[in-house]
Amino acid sequence: MSALGDTASELRSFLEPLWMLRRTLTGRLPDAGTSCSEGMCGFSASFVALALSAIDGGEWRVAGGWPQSGGGIACPRRSLRAHFWTVSEDGIVVDLTADQFGHPGIIVTGCNDPRYVESFTAEEIERHLPKVMPLAEEWLEIASTDGLVPSVHRLAA
């Protein structure tokens, strides 16, 4: 696995108990047979963008799509579902929640991967971020304390 793949695996392992905690606190426990990542894509993509920016110093952003605007993630039966993922400035896609749609739990691929159809505009993403960033930033602080990412306090300096 690539270094980015290894990092993505570490981030997924870090997130799984936090997803379950979030689901427990909101009373939205997963049904039997569903992924613990279900419904966590916006929070997770935002966290991954922050974490990877801290780890490698590059620019990472949240991307996504909605079937009504021709985008999202293509499920194995080729139907599109609303979804968020993370994209680097040079077009690398990192998705830690694709298993909720029948894909592997960790996908690191290029932006030309036909499973990912970006249709949210920058303005739509900006409107969504205030809903997910507080939790993503809380997770980043925990990841920093755990030594998974560089100190967020150093990044602000």
XYZ file of N, CA, C and O in Angstrom, residues 3 18 32 53 57 69 87 118 128:
36
model
N 2.104 5.186 0.846
C 2.161 5.936 2.107
C 0.819 6.610 2.373
O 0.335 6.614 3.514
N -15.029 6.832 16.860
C -15.669 8.147 16.939
C -17.008 8.148 16.204
O -17.958 8.811 16.643
N -28.248 -3.770 11.822
C -27.422 -4.949 11.573
C -27.116 -5.041 10.079
O -27.988 -4.839 9.241
N -4.031 17.822 5.315
C -3.339 19.113 5.187
C -2.296 19.273 6.280
O -1.199 19.766 6.045
N 1.001 19.014 4.536
C 1.153 20.422 4.198
C 0.509 20.817 2.890
O 0.549 21.982 2.504
N -28.236 16.526 -9.182
C -27.426 17.385 -10.048
C -26.415 16.562 -10.854
O -25.433 17.093 -11.355
N -10.428 15.590 -1.710
C -9.623 15.657 -2.926
C -8.421 16.562 -2.688
O -8.549 17.639 -2.091
N -18.266 14.622 -9.153
C -18.388 15.842 -8.351
C -19.425 16.767 -8.994
O -19.282 17.150 -10.149
N -22.430 23.813 3.360
C -22.499 22.570 4.133
C -21.455 22.526 5.261
O -21.717 21.954 6.320
